[in-house]
Coordinates of N, CA and C in Angstrom, one line a residue:
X1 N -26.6 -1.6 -12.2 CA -25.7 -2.7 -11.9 C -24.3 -2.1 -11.4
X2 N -23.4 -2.6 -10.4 CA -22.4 -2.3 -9.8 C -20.8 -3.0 -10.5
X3 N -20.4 -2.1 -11.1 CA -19.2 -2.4 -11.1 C -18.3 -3.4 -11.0
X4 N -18.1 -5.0 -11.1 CA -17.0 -5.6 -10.4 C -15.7 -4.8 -10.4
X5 N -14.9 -4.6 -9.0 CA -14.1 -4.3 -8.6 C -12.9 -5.4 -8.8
X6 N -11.8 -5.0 -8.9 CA -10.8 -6.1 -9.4 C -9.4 -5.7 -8.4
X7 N -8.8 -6.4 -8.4 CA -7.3 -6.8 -8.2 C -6.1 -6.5 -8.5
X8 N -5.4 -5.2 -8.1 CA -4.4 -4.9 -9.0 C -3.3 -4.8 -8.2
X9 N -2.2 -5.5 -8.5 CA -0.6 -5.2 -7.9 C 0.1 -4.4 -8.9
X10 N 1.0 -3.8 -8.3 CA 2.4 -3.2 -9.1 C 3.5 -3.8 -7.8
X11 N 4.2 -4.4 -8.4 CA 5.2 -5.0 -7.9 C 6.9 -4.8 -8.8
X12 N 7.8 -5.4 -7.9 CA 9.2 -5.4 -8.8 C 10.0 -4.2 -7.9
X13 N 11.2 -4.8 -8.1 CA 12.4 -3.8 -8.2 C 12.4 -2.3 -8.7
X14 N 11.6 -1.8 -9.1 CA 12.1 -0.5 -10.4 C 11.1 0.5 -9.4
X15 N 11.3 1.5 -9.9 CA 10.5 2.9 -9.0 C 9.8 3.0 -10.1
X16 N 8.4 3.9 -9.3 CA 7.3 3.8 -10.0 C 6.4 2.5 -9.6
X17 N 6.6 2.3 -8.5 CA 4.9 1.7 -7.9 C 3.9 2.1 -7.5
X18 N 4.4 3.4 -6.3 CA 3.7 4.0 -5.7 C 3.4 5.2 -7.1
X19 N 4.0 5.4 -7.5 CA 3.5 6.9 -8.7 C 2.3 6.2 -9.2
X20 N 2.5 4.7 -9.8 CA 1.0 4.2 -10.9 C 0.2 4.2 -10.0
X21 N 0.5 3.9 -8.3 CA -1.2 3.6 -7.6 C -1.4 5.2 -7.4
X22 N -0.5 6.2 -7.1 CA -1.3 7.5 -6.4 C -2.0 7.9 -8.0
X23 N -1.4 7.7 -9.6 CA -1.9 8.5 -10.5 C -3.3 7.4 -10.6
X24 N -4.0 6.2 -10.1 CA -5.2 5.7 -10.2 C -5.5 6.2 -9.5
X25 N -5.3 6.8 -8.2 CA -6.2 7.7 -7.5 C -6.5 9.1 -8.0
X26 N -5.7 9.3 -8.4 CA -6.1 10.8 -9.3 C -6.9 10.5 -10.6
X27 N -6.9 9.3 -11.2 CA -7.8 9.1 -12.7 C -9.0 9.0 -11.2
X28 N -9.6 8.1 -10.3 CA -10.9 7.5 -9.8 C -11.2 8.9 -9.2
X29 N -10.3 10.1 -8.5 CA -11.1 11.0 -8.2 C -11.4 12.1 -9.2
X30 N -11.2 12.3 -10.4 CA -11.5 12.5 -11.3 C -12.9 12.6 -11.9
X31 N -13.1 10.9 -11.6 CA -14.6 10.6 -11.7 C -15.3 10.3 -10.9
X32 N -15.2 11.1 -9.5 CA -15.9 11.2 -8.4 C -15.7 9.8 -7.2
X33 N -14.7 8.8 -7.9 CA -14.8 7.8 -6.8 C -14.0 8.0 -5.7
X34 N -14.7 7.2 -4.7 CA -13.6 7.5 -3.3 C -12.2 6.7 -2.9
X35 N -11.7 7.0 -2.5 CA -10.5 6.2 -1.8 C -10.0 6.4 -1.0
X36 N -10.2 5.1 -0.2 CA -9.1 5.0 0.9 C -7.3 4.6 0.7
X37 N -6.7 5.5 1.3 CA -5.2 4.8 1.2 C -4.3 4.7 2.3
X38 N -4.0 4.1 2.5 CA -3.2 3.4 3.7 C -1.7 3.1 2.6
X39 N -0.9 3.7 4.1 CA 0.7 3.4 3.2 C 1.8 3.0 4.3
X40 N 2.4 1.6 4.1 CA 3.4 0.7 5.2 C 4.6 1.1 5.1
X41 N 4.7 1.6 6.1 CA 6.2 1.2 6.2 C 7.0 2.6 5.9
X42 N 6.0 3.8 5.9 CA 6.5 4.9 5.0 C 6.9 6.0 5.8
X43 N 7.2 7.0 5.4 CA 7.3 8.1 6.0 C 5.9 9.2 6.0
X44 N 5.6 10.1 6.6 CA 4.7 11.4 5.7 C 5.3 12.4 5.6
X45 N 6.1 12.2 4.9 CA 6.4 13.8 4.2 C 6.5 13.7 3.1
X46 N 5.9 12.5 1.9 CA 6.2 12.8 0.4 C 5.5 13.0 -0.2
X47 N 5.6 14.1 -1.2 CA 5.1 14.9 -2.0 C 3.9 15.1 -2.5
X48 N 3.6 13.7 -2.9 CA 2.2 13.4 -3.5 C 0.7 13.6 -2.3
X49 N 1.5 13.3 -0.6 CA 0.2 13.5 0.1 C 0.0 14.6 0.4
X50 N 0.4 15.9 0.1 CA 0.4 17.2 -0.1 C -0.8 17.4 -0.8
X51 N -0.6 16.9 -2.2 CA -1.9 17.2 -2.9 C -2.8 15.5 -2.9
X52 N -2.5 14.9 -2.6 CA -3.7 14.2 -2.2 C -4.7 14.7 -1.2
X53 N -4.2 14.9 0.1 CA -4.6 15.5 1.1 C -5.9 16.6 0.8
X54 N -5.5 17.2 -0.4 CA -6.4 18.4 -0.8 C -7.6 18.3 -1.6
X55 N -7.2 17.0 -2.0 CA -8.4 15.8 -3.1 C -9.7 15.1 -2.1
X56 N -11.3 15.8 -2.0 CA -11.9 15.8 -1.2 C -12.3 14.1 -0.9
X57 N -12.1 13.6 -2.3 CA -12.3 11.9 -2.1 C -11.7 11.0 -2.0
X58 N -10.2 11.7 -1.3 CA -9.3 10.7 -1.1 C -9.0 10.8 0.4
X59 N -9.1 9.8 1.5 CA -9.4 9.8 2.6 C -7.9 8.9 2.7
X60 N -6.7 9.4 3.9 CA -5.4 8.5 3.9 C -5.6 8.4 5.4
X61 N -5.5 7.2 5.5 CA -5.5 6.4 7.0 C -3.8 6.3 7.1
X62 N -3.6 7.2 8.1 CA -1.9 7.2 8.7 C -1.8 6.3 10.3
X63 N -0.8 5.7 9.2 CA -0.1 4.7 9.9 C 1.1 5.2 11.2
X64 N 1.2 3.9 11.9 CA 2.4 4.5 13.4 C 3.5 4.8 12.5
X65 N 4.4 5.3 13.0 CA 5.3 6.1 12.3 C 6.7 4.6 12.6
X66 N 7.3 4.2 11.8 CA 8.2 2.8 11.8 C 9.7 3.6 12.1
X67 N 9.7 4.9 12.6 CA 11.0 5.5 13.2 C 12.2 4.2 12.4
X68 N 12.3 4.6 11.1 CA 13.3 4.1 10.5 C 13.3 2.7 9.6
X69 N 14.1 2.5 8.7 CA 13.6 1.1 8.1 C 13.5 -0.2 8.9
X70 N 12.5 -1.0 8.4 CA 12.0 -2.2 9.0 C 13.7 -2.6 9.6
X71 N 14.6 -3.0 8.8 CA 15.5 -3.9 9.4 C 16.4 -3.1 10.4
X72 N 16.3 -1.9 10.8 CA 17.2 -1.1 11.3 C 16.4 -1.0 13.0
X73 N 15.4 -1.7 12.6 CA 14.2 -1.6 14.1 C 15.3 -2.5 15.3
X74 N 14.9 -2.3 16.3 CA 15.0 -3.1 17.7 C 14.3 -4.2 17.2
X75 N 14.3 -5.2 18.4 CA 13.5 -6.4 18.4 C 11.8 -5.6 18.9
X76 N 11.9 -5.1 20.3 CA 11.3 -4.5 20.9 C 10.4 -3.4 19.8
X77 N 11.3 -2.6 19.1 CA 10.3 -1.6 17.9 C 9.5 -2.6 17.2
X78 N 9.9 -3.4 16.6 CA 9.4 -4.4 15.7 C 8.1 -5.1 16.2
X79 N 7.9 -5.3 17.7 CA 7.0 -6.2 17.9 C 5.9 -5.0 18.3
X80 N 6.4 -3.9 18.9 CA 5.2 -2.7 18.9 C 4.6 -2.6 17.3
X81 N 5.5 -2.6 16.6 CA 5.0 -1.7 15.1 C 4.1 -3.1 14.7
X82 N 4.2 -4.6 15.0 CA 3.6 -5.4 14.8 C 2.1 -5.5 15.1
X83 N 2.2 -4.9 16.6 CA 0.9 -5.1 17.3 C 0.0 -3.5 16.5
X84 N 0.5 -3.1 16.3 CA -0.5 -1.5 15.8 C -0.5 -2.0 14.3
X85 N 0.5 -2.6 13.6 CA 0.0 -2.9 12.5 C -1.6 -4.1 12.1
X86 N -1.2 -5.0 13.2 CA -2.4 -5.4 13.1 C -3.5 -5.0 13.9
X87 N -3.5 -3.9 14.7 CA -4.6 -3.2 15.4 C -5.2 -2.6 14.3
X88 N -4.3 -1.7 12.9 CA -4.5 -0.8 12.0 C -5.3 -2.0 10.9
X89 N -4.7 -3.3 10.7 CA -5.5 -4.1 10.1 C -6.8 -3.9 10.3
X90 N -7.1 -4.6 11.7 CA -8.7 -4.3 11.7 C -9.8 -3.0 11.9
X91 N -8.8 -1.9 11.4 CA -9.3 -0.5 11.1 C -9.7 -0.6 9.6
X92 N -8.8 -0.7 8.6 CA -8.8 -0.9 7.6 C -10.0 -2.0 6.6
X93 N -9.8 -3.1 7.3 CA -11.2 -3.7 6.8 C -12.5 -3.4 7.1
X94 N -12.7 -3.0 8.3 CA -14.2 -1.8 8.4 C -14.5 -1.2 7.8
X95 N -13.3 0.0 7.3 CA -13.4 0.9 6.6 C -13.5 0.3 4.8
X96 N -13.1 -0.7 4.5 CA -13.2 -0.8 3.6 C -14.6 -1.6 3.5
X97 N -14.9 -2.8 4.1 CA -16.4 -3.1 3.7 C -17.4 -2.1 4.0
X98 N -17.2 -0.9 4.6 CA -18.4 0.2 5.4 C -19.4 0.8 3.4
X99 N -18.9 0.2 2.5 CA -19.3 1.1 1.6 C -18.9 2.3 0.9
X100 N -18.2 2.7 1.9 CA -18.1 4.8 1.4 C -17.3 4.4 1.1
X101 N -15.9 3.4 0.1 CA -15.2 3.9 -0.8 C -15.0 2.9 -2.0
X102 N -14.5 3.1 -3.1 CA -14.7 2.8 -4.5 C -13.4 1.9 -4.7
X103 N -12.6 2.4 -4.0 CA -10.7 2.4 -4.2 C -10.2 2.2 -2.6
X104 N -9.3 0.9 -2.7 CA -8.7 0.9 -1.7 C -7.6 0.8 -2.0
X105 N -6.1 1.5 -1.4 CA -4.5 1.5 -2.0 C -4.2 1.0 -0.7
X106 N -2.9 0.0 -0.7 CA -2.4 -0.2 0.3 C -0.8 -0.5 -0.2
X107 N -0.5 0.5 0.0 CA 1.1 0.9 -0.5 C 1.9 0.3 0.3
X108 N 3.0 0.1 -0.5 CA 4.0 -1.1 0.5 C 3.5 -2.3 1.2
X109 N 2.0 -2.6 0.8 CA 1.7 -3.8 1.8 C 2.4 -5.4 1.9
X110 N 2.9 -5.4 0.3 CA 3.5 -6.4 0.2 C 4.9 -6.3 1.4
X111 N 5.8 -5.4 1.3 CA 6.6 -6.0 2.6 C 6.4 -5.7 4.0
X112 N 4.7 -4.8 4.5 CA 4.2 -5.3 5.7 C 3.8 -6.9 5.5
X113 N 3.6 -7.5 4.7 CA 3.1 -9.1 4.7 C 4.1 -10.0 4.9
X114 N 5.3 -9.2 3.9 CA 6.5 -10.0 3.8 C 6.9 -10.3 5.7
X115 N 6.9 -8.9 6.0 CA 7.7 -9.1 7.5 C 6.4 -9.7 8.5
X116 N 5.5 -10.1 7.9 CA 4.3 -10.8 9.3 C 3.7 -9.8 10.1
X117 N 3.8 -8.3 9.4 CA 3.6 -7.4 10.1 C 1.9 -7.0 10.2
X118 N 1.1 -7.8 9.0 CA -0.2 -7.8 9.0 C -0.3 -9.1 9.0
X119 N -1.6 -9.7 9.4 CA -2.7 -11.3 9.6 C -2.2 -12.0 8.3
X120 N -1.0 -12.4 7.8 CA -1.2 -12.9 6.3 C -2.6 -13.3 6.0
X121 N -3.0 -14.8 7.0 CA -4.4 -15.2 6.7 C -5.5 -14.3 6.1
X122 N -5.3 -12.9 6.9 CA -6.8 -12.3 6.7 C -6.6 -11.4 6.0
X123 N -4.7 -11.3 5.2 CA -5.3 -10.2 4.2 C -5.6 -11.0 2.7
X124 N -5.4 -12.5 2.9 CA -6.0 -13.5 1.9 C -7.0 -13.4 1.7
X125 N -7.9 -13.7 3.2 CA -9.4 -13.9 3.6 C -9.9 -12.6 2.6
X126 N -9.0 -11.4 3.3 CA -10.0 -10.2 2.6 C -10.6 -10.4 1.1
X127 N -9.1 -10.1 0.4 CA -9.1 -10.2 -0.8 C -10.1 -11.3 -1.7
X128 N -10.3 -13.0 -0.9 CA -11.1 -13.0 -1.5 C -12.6 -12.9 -1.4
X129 N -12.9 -12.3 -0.1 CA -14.1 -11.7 0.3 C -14.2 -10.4 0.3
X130 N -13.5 -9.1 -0.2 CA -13.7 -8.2 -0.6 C -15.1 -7.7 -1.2
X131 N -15.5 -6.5 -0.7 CA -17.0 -6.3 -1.3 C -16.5 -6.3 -2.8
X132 N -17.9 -6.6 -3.3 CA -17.8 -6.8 -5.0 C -17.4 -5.4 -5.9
X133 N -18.0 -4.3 -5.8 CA -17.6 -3.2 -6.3 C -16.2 -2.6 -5.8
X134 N -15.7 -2.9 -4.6 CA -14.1 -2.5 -4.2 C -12.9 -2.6 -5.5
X135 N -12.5 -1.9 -5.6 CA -11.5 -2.0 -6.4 C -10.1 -1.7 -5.4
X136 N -8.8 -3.1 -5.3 CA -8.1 -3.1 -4.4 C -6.8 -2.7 -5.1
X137 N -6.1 -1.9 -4.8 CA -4.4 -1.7 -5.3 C -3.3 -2.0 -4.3
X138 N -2.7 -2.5 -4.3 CA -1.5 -3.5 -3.4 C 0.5 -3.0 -4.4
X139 N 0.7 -2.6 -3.5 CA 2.5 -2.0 -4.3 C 3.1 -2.8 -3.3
X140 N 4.8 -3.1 -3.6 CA 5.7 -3.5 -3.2 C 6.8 -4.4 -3.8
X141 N 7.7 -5.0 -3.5 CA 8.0 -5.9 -4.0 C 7.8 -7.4 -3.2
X142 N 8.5 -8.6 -4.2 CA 8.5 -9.8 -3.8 C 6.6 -10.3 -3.2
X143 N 6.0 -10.0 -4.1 CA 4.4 -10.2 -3.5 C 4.5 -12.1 -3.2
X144 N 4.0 -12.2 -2.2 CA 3.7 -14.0 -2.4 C 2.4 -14.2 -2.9
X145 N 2.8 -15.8 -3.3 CA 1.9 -16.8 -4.8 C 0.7 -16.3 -4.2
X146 N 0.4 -16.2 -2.9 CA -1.0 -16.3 -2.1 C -1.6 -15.0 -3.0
X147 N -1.4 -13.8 -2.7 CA -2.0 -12.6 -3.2 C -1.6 -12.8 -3.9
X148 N -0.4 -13.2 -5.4 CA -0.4 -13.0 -6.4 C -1.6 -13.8 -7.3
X149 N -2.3 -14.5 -6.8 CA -3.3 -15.6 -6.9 C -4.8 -14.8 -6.8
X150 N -4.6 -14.1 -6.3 CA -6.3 -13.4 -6.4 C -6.1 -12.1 -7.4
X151 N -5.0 -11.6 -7.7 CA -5.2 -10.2 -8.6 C -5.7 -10.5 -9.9
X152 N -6.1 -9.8 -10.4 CA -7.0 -9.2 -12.2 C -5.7 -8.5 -12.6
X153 N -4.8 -7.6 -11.8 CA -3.9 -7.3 -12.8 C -3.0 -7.0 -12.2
X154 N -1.6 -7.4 -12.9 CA -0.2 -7.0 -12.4 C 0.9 -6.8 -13.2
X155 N 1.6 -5.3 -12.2 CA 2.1 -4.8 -13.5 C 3.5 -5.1 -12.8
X156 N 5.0 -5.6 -13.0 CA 6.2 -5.7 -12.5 C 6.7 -4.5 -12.8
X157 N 7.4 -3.6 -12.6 CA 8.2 -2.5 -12.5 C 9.7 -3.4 -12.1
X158 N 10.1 -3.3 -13.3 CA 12.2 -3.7 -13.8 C 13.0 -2.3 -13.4
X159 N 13.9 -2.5 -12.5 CA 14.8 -1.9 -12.1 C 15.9 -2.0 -13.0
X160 N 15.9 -1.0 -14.3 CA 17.2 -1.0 -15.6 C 18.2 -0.6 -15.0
X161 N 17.6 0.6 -14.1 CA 19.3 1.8 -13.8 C 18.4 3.1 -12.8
X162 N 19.3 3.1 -12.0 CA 18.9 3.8 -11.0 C 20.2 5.0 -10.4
X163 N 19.6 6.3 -10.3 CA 20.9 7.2 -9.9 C 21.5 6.7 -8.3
X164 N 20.4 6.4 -7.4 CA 21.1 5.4 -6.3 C 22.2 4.8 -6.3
X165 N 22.3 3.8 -7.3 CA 23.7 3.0 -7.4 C 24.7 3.3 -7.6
X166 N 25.0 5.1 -7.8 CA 25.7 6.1 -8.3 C 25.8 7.0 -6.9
X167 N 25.3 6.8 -5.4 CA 25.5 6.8 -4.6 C 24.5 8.6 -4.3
X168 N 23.6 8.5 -5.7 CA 22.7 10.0 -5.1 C 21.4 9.8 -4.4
X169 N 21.1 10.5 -3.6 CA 20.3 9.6 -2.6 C 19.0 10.3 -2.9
X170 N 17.9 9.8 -2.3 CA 16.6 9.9 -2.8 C 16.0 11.5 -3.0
X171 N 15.6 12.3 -4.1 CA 15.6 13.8 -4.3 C 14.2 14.1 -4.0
X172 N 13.9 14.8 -3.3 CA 12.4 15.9 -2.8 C 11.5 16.4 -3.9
X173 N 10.5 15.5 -4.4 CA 10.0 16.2 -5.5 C 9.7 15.1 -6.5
X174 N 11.1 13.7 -6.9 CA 10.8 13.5 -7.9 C 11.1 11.4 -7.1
X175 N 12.1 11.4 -5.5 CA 11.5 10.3 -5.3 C 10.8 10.0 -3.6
X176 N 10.7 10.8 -3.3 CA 9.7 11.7 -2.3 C 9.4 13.2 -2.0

């Protein structure tokens, strides 16, 4: 018998979204499961896809490069990174119903949804037609009711205190 696969956000203000979804990929390859991960909105240069990269069952689908934060875009960047974003949509759900993986991460997807930058409709549709054994992980903040509505589990990450607000900017190692 196969597994039901469940629904998991990490959402909220606080750091440490992305750390709980890459450290579930390290518990699932562990025990030999696969995963896909796709990450919005990001850069590639942080730390963790170094040694992910080197992890034989973790497969990272790279995204167009968003040449800077979403709000700092042109109108014109915006509507490009829009149309590849949803070209990259329908890469994404192939790859995930094709079978060959256990774990699907989709880091920062909540504010690719927030900004219209993926099908809202169809990443509902997915979710709740997802194959049965898929196990889905979803990070970001401000998730909407829609997807908050289909997860099995969600963890908020609270922003207490942050060296940021002290004006030290993001350090190599420990927040990329």
């Amino acid at each position: 018998m196969t597994e039901k696969g469940r629904i998991h956000i990490y959402c909220g203000d606080g750091k440490g979204k992305t750390t709980a979804a890459i450290g579930l990929i390290v518990r699932a390859s562990g025990r030999g499961k696969r995963t896909l991960l796709v990450r919005f909105l990001k850069k590639e240069d942080s730390g963790e896809l170094f040694v992910l990269d080197a992890i034989p069952e973790v497969e990272r689908m790279k995204m167009p490069d968003t040449k800077g934060f979403y709000w700092t875009l042109k109108d014109e960047e915006k509507k490009e990174l829009k149309k590849a974003y949803h070209d990259a949509w329908e890469v994404i759900q192939k790859k995930a119903v094709s079978g060959a993986y256990d774990l699907l991460v989709m880091d920062e997807l909540m504010a690719a949804y927030g900004y219209g930058l993926v099908p809202r409709e169809e990443v509902v549709r997915f979710l709740k037609e997802k194959p049965e054994h898929l196990e889905v992980v979803m990070t970001g903040r401000d998730p909407d009711e829609a997807i908050l509505s289909q997860a099995d589990y969600i963890s908020e990450i609270r922003a207490v205190r942050h060296p940021f607000e002290k004006g030290v900017p993001a350090r190599e190692g420990i927040e990329f």
